[in-house]
Short mmCIF file of C-alpha atoms (C1' of nucleotides) in Angstrom, two decimals:
data_model
loop_
_atom_site.label_atom_id
_atom_site.label_comp_id
_atom_site.label_asym_id
_atom_site.label_seq_id
_atom_site.Cartn_x
_atom_site.Cartn_y
_atom_site.Cartn_z
CA UNK A 273 13.98 60.40 -74.33
CA UNK A 274 12.45 61.25 -70.95
CA UNK A 275 14.93 59.96 -68.43
CA UNK A 276 13.74 59.53 -64.86
CA UNK A 277 16.26 60.03 -62.11
CA UNK A 278 15.82 57.30 -59.54
CA UNK A 279 15.54 58.91 -56.11
CA UNK A 280 17.63 57.45 -53.31
CA UNK A 281 15.49 56.47 -50.36
CA UNK A 282 16.48 57.97 -46.99
CA UNK A 283 17.88 55.51 -44.47
CA UNK A 284 15.16 53.99 -42.31
CA UNK A 285 14.77 50.88 -40.22
CA UNK A 286 11.75 49.42 -41.94
CA UNK A 287 12.64 50.64 -45.40
CA UNK A 288 13.18 49.51 -48.04
CA UNK A 289 10.49 46.87 -47.61
CA UNK A 290 11.92 43.43 -46.94
CA UNK A 291 9.54 41.84 -49.41
CA UNK A 292 6.70 42.91 -51.66
CA UNK A 293 3.57 42.46 -49.52
CA UNK A 294 1.25 39.71 -50.66
CA UNK A 295 -2.34 40.33 -51.65
CA UNK A 296 -3.46 38.98 -48.27
CA UNK A 297 -1.04 41.16 -46.35
CA UNK A 298 -2.17 44.22 -48.24
CA UNK A 299 -5.75 43.42 -47.41
CA UNK A 300 -5.03 43.10 -43.71
CA UNK A 301 -3.01 46.31 -43.64
CA UNK A 302 -5.73 48.18 -45.50
CA UNK A 303 -8.35 46.81 -43.16
CA UNK A 304 -6.34 48.06 -40.20
CA UNK A 305 -5.87 51.49 -41.70
CA UNK A 306 -9.55 51.60 -42.48
CA UNK A 307 -10.34 51.20 -38.81
CA UNK A 308 -8.27 54.28 -38.07
CA UNK A 309 -10.15 56.05 -40.84
CA UNK A 310 -13.27 56.70 -38.83
CA UNK A 311 -13.30 59.80 -36.61
CA UNK A 312 -15.23 58.12 -33.83
CA UNK A 313 -12.91 55.14 -33.77
CA UNK A 314 -9.88 57.37 -33.92
CA UNK A 315 -11.23 59.34 -30.96
CA UNK A 316 -11.69 56.11 -29.06
CA UNK A 317 -8.14 55.05 -29.76
CA UNK A 318 -6.84 58.50 -28.85
CA UNK A 319 -8.77 58.39 -25.60
CA UNK A 320 -6.88 55.30 -24.53
CA UNK A 321 -3.66 55.93 -26.40
CA UNK A 322 -1.53 56.72 -23.39
CA UNK A 323 -3.56 55.44 -20.48
CA UNK A 324 -6.08 52.61 -19.97
CA UNK A 325 -9.68 53.76 -20.04
CA UNK A 326 -12.95 52.06 -19.15
CA UNK A 327 -15.57 51.80 -21.88
CA UNK A 328 -18.01 54.06 -20.11
CA UNK A 329 -15.39 56.70 -19.51
CA UNK A 330 -14.33 56.59 -23.14
CA UNK A 331 -17.93 56.98 -24.24
CA UNK A 332 -18.38 59.93 -21.93
CA UNK A 333 -15.14 61.60 -22.92
CA UNK A 334 -15.96 61.53 -26.61
CA UNK A 335 -19.69 62.05 -26.17
CA UNK A 336 -20.81 58.82 -27.81
CA UNK A 337 -23.19 56.07 -26.75
CA UNK A 338 -21.78 53.05 -24.93
CA UNK A 339 -23.24 50.84 -27.59
CA UNK A 340 -21.34 52.61 -30.30
CA UNK A 341 -18.08 52.63 -28.39
CA UNK A 342 -18.41 48.95 -27.62
CA UNK A 343 -19.05 48.17 -31.27
CA UNK A 344 -15.97 50.03 -32.34
CA UNK A 345 -13.82 48.59 -29.57
CA UNK A 346 -14.72 45.15 -30.81
CA UNK A 347 -13.34 46.02 -34.23
CA UNK A 348 -10.27 47.74 -32.85
CA UNK A 349 -9.60 44.74 -30.63
CA UNK A 350 -9.96 42.30 -33.51
CA UNK A 351 -7.26 44.20 -35.37
CA UNK A 352 -5.06 44.30 -32.28
CA UNK A 353 -5.14 48.07 -32.24
CA UNK A 354 -6.31 48.00 -28.64
CA UNK A 355 -6.33 45.45 -25.87
CA UNK A 356 -8.74 45.28 -22.98
CA UNK A 357 -8.37 43.95 -19.46
CA UNK A 358 -11.23 43.36 -17.10
CA UNK A 359 -11.10 45.05 -13.71
CA UNK A 360 -14.14 43.72 -11.88
CA UNK A 361 -17.15 45.17 -13.70
CA UNK A 362 -15.24 47.47 -15.96
CA UNK A 363 -13.04 46.71 -18.95
CA UNK A 364 -10.05 48.94 -19.40
CA UNK A 365 -8.84 49.46 -22.93
CA UNK A 366 -5.54 50.84 -24.12
CA UNK A 367 -3.51 50.98 -27.31
CA UNK A 368 -2.14 47.52 -28.03
CA UNK A 369 1.51 48.51 -28.18
CA UNK A 370 3.79 51.47 -28.76
CA UNK A 371 3.90 50.47 -32.43
CA UNK A 372 0.30 51.60 -32.72
CA UNK A 373 0.87 54.72 -30.66
CA UNK A 374 3.72 55.57 -32.99
CA UNK A 375 1.66 55.21 -36.17
CA UNK A 376 -1.08 57.40 -34.80
CA UNK A 377 1.19 60.10 -33.44
CA UNK A 378 3.17 60.08 -36.67
CA UNK A 379 0.05 60.65 -38.71
CA UNK A 380 -1.05 63.45 -36.40
CA UNK A 381 2.32 65.04 -36.96
CA UNK A 382 1.98 64.64 -40.71
CA UNK A 383 -1.49 66.14 -40.78
CA UNK A 384 -0.32 69.10 -38.75
CA UNK A 385 2.73 69.71 -40.89
CA UNK A 386 1.12 72.13 -43.30
CA UNK A 387 -2.01 70.97 -45.09
CA UNK A 388 -5.01 72.43 -46.78
CA UNK A 389 -6.83 69.12 -47.22
CA UNK A 390 -10.19 70.50 -48.18
CA UNK A 391 -9.68 71.60 -51.74
CA UNK B 184 -11.44 47.98 -4.06
CA UNK B 185 -10.63 47.74 -7.74
CA UNK B 186 -7.33 49.57 -8.13
CA UNK B 187 -6.04 50.23 -11.62
CA UNK B 188 -2.32 50.35 -12.09
CA UNK B 189 -1.45 53.20 -14.45
CA UNK B 190 0.91 51.90 -17.13
CA UNK B 191 4.02 53.95 -17.85
CA UNK B 192 4.29 54.88 -21.50
CA UNK B 193 7.53 53.87 -23.26
CA UNK B 194 9.80 56.74 -24.28
CA UNK B 195 9.12 57.96 -27.83
CA UNK B 196 9.79 61.09 -29.83
CA UNK B 197 6.22 61.97 -30.72
CA UNK B 198 4.73 60.72 -27.49
CA UNK B 199 3.16 61.76 -25.25
CA UNK B 200 1.06 63.92 -27.58
CA UNK B 201 1.96 67.59 -27.34
CA UNK B 202 -1.68 68.60 -27.22
CA UNK B 203 -5.06 66.93 -27.41
CA UNK B 204 -5.96 66.97 -31.12
CA UNK B 205 -8.85 69.21 -32.00
CA UNK B 206 -12.01 67.93 -33.63
CA UNK B 207 -10.81 69.28 -36.96
CA UNK B 208 -7.39 67.67 -36.63
CA UNK B 209 -8.96 64.34 -35.79
CA UNK B 210 -11.13 64.60 -38.83
CA UNK B 211 -8.18 65.27 -41.12
CA UNK B 212 -6.13 62.46 -39.61
CA UNK B 213 -9.05 60.05 -39.93
CA UNK B 214 -9.59 61.11 -43.50
CA UNK B 215 -5.96 60.41 -44.28
CA UNK B 216 -6.04 57.01 -42.61
CA UNK B 217 -9.22 56.23 -44.50
CA UNK B 218 -7.41 56.72 -47.77
CA UNK B 219 -4.90 54.08 -46.74
CA UNK B 220 -7.81 51.84 -45.84
CA UNK B 221 -8.61 50.82 -49.37
CA UNK B 222 -6.61 47.90 -50.81
CA UNK B 223 -6.44 49.42 -54.28
CA UNK B 224 -5.23 52.75 -52.97
CA UNK B 225 -2.76 51.05 -50.70
CA UNK B 226 -1.43 49.08 -53.66
CA UNK B 227 -1.03 52.31 -55.58
CA UNK B 228 0.89 53.90 -52.77
CA UNK B 229 3.01 50.79 -52.35
CA UNK B 230 3.79 50.79 -56.05
CA UNK B 231 5.35 54.22 -55.77
CA UNK B 232 6.53 54.02 -52.19
CA UNK B 233 10.22 53.80 -52.95
CA UNK B 234 10.48 54.92 -56.56
CA UNK B 235 8.51 57.31 -58.79
CA UNK B 236 6.07 55.55 -61.10
CA UNK B 237 4.00 56.71 -64.05
CA UNK B 238 0.24 56.36 -63.77
CA UNK B 239 0.03 53.83 -66.56
CA UNK B 240 2.79 51.72 -65.08
CA UNK B 241 1.10 51.77 -61.69
CA UNK B 242 -2.18 50.71 -63.26
CA UNK B 243 -0.46 47.88 -65.09
CA UNK B 244 1.52 46.73 -62.06
CA UNK B 245 -1.57 46.42 -59.87
CA UNK B 246 -3.90 45.30 -62.65
CA UNK B 247 -6.34 48.19 -62.42
CA UNK B 248 -7.80 50.57 -64.98
CA UNK B 249 -6.06 53.87 -65.60
CA UNK B 250 -9.26 55.67 -64.74
CA UNK B 251 -9.44 54.04 -61.35
CA UNK B 252 -5.79 54.69 -60.58
CA UNK B 253 -6.15 58.30 -61.61
CA UNK B 254 -9.19 58.75 -59.40
CA UNK B 255 -7.36 57.35 -56.43
CA UNK B 256 -4.19 59.31 -57.11
CA UNK B 257 -6.24 62.47 -57.02
CA UNK B 258 -7.39 61.63 -53.51
CA UNK B 259 -3.94 60.53 -52.37
CA UNK B 260 -2.49 63.73 -53.75
CA UNK B 261 -5.09 65.90 -52.01
CA UNK B 262 -4.05 64.35 -48.70
CA UNK B 263 -0.37 64.83 -49.53
CA UNK B 264 0.22 61.11 -49.38
CA UNK B 265 1.77 61.22 -52.84
CA UNK B 266 3.16 63.92 -55.07
CA UNK B 267 3.33 63.85 -58.84
CA UNK B 268 5.72 65.43 -61.31
CA UNK B 269 5.12 65.67 -65.01
CA UNK B 270 7.77 64.26 -67.34
CA UNK B 271 6.55 65.17 -70.83
CA UNK B 272 3.39 63.12 -71.36
CA UNK B 273 3.66 61.05 -68.25
CA UNK B 274 3.16 61.98 -64.62
CA UNK B 275 5.39 60.27 -62.13
CA UNK B 276 4.00 59.73 -58.66
CA UNK B 277 5.83 58.88 -55.48
CA UNK B 278 5.21 58.86 -51.75
CA UNK B 279 5.13 62.43 -50.53
CA UNK B 280 7.82 62.06 -47.90
CA UNK B 281 9.60 59.49 -45.77
CA UNK B 282 7.06 60.25 -43.04
CA UNK B 283 4.44 58.53 -45.16
CA UNK B 284 6.74 55.69 -46.08
CA UNK B 285 7.40 55.17 -42.40
CA UNK B 286 3.73 54.99 -41.46
CA UNK B 287 3.03 52.46 -44.17
CA UNK B 288 6.03 50.27 -43.47
CA UNK B 289 5.31 50.41 -39.75
CA UNK B 290 1.78 49.19 -40.30
CA UNK B 291 2.98 46.42 -42.56
CA UNK B 292 5.33 45.38 -39.79
CA UNK B 293 2.51 45.46 -37.27
CA UNK B 294 0.19 43.40 -39.43
CA UNK B 295 2.89 40.83 -39.96
CA UNK B 296 3.75 40.57 -36.29
CA UNK B 297 1.35 37.80 -35.44
CA UNK B 298 -2.31 38.33 -36.32
CA UNK B 299 -5.43 36.34 -36.88
CA UNK B 300 -7.62 39.24 -38.05
CA UNK B 301 -10.42 37.18 -39.54
CA UNK B 302 -12.37 36.00 -36.59
"C1'" DA C 1289 -31.54 34.95 -5.37
"C1'" DA C 1290 -32.74 39.46 -6.99
"C1'" DG C 1291 -31.30 43.81 -8.55
"C1'" DA C 1292 -28.06 47.05 -10.32
"C1'" DA C 1293 -24.15 48.41 -13.06
"C1'" DA C 1294 -21.00 47.90 -17.04
"C1'" DT C 1295 -20.32 46.00 -21.28
"C1'" DA C 1296 -21.56 43.35 -25.41
"C1'" DT C 1297 -24.58 41.91 -29.20
"C1'" DC C 1298 -28.44 42.06 -32.66
"C1'" DA C 1299 -31.21 43.89 -36.44
"C1'" DA C 1300 -32.34 47.68 -39.38
"C1'" DT C 1301 -31.52 51.89 -41.78
"C1'" DA C 1302 -29.51 56.00 -43.90
"C1'" DT C 1303 -25.37 57.29 -45.78
"C1'" DC C 1304 -21.14 56.91 -47.90
"C1'" DT C 1305 -17.64 54.99 -51.26
"C1'" DG C 1306 -15.19 52.23 -54.87
"C1'" DT C 1307 -15.73 51.06 -59.45
"C1'" DT C 1308 -17.00 51.42 -64.34
"C1'" DC C 1309 -17.73 53.55 -68.79
"C1'" DA C 1310 -17.63 57.48 -71.47
"C1'" DT C 1311 -15.53 61.66 -72.30
"C1'" DA C 1312 -12.46 65.65 -71.64
"C1'" DT C 1313 -7.97 67.69 -71.07
"C1'" DG C 1314 -3.22 68.06 -71.91
"C1'" DT C 1315 1.16 66.88 -74.46
"C1'" DA C 1316 4.03 65.68 -78.20
"C1'" DA C 1317 4.96 64.01 -82.87
"C1'" DA C 1318 3.73 63.95 -88.10
"C1'" DT D 948 -3.82 71.14 -87.66
"C1'" DT D 949 -4.59 66.40 -87.23
"C1'" DT D 950 -3.35 62.08 -84.93
"C1'" DA D 951 -1.93 59.51 -81.13
"C1'" DC D 952 -0.77 58.87 -76.39
"C1'" DA D 953 -1.16 59.70 -71.26
"C1'" DT D 954 -3.81 61.34 -67.73
"C1'" DA D 955 -7.87 63.49 -65.64
"C1'" DT D 956 -12.81 64.14 -64.89
"C1'" DG D 957 -18.05 63.26 -64.65
"C1'" DA D 958 -22.14 60.64 -63.76
"C1'" DA D 959 -24.24 56.60 -61.97
"C1'" DC D 960 -24.74 52.25 -59.72
"C1'" DA D 961 -23.72 48.34 -56.42
"C1'" DG D 962 -21.93 47.19 -52.21
"C1'" DA D 963 -20.18 48.46 -47.77
"C1'" DT D 964 -20.51 50.83 -43.13
"C1'" DA D 965 -21.53 53.83 -39.04
"C1'" DT D 966 -25.16 54.65 -36.06
"C1'" DT D 967 -29.23 53.75 -33.30
"C1'" DG D 968 -32.41 51.46 -30.03
"C1'" DA D 969 -33.54 47.41 -27.82
"C1'" DT D 970 -31.89 43.43 -25.62
"C1'" DA D 971 -28.53 40.05 -23.82
"C1'" DT D 972 -24.54 38.89 -21.03
"C1'" DT D 973 -21.38 39.41 -17.30
"C1'" DT D 974 -20.10 40.86 -12.68
"C1'" DC D 975 -20.73 42.71 -8.28
"C1'" DT D 976 -23.66 43.97 -4.19
"C1'" DT D 977 -27.30 43.39 -0.76
#
DNA sequence: AAGAAATATCAATATCTGTTCATATGTAAA
DNA sequence: TTTACATATGAACAGATATTGATATTTCTT
């Protein structure tokens, strides 16, 4: 008999989803999430989440090589997670928009909510 | 000469960040994002984003083996991205909370904003 | 123009991860 | 208990990915 009670979804701007995401959309979204799924890349994004930061300064602040940071920035830029602007010799990167900042800060909040993770 | 104009951050509930995330926090957050970074796993989460779904039904709806879905659900569950409740033989999974739903729907919105991705 | 400084790219490797197939566990009916 | 159904787990392989070190490109200074 097993009846399942359908749960009402709490009111939210972007929910329920307007349309079922296509295969291509899902792939792009996953690819973007995947970029956030690397600690080094996440550190890079966090470093320039609220203020523009030069590549070298980012590298120094997270203790990584410039080569590595540049590699990752390229990926982050391609996914529009960050945007860079040249200021003479240096390129200043920052989170692309507050949309991105929101996703990251939300996830930080979620992870800090309770957690045990390692099980 | 090179002066950098500091950009004011738009007002937001979770921003600016209360505290600089620790190494451990970053790792957990990255790990959680990483889980969303696989198309199959994302499909699974999407399948039960708004309504509880049995494992078999999820597998069928995304055209994947039950074994694979179960493997992924285990990971999603460990990260508290989904929660499952047993209903006799079947286990119904759903997104853990609206926090998660929000992150996913936000990213879908971001990906759909404009994009070129493949470059 | 030559040199320095900052960033970007290339190639190679060591590691990780998604998937499959087989099997085990749990649950309910006969 | 046996049978059937739903889900979970284990081992192993193929493909992907982060990192490094060297080098190239871009931009400014002298």
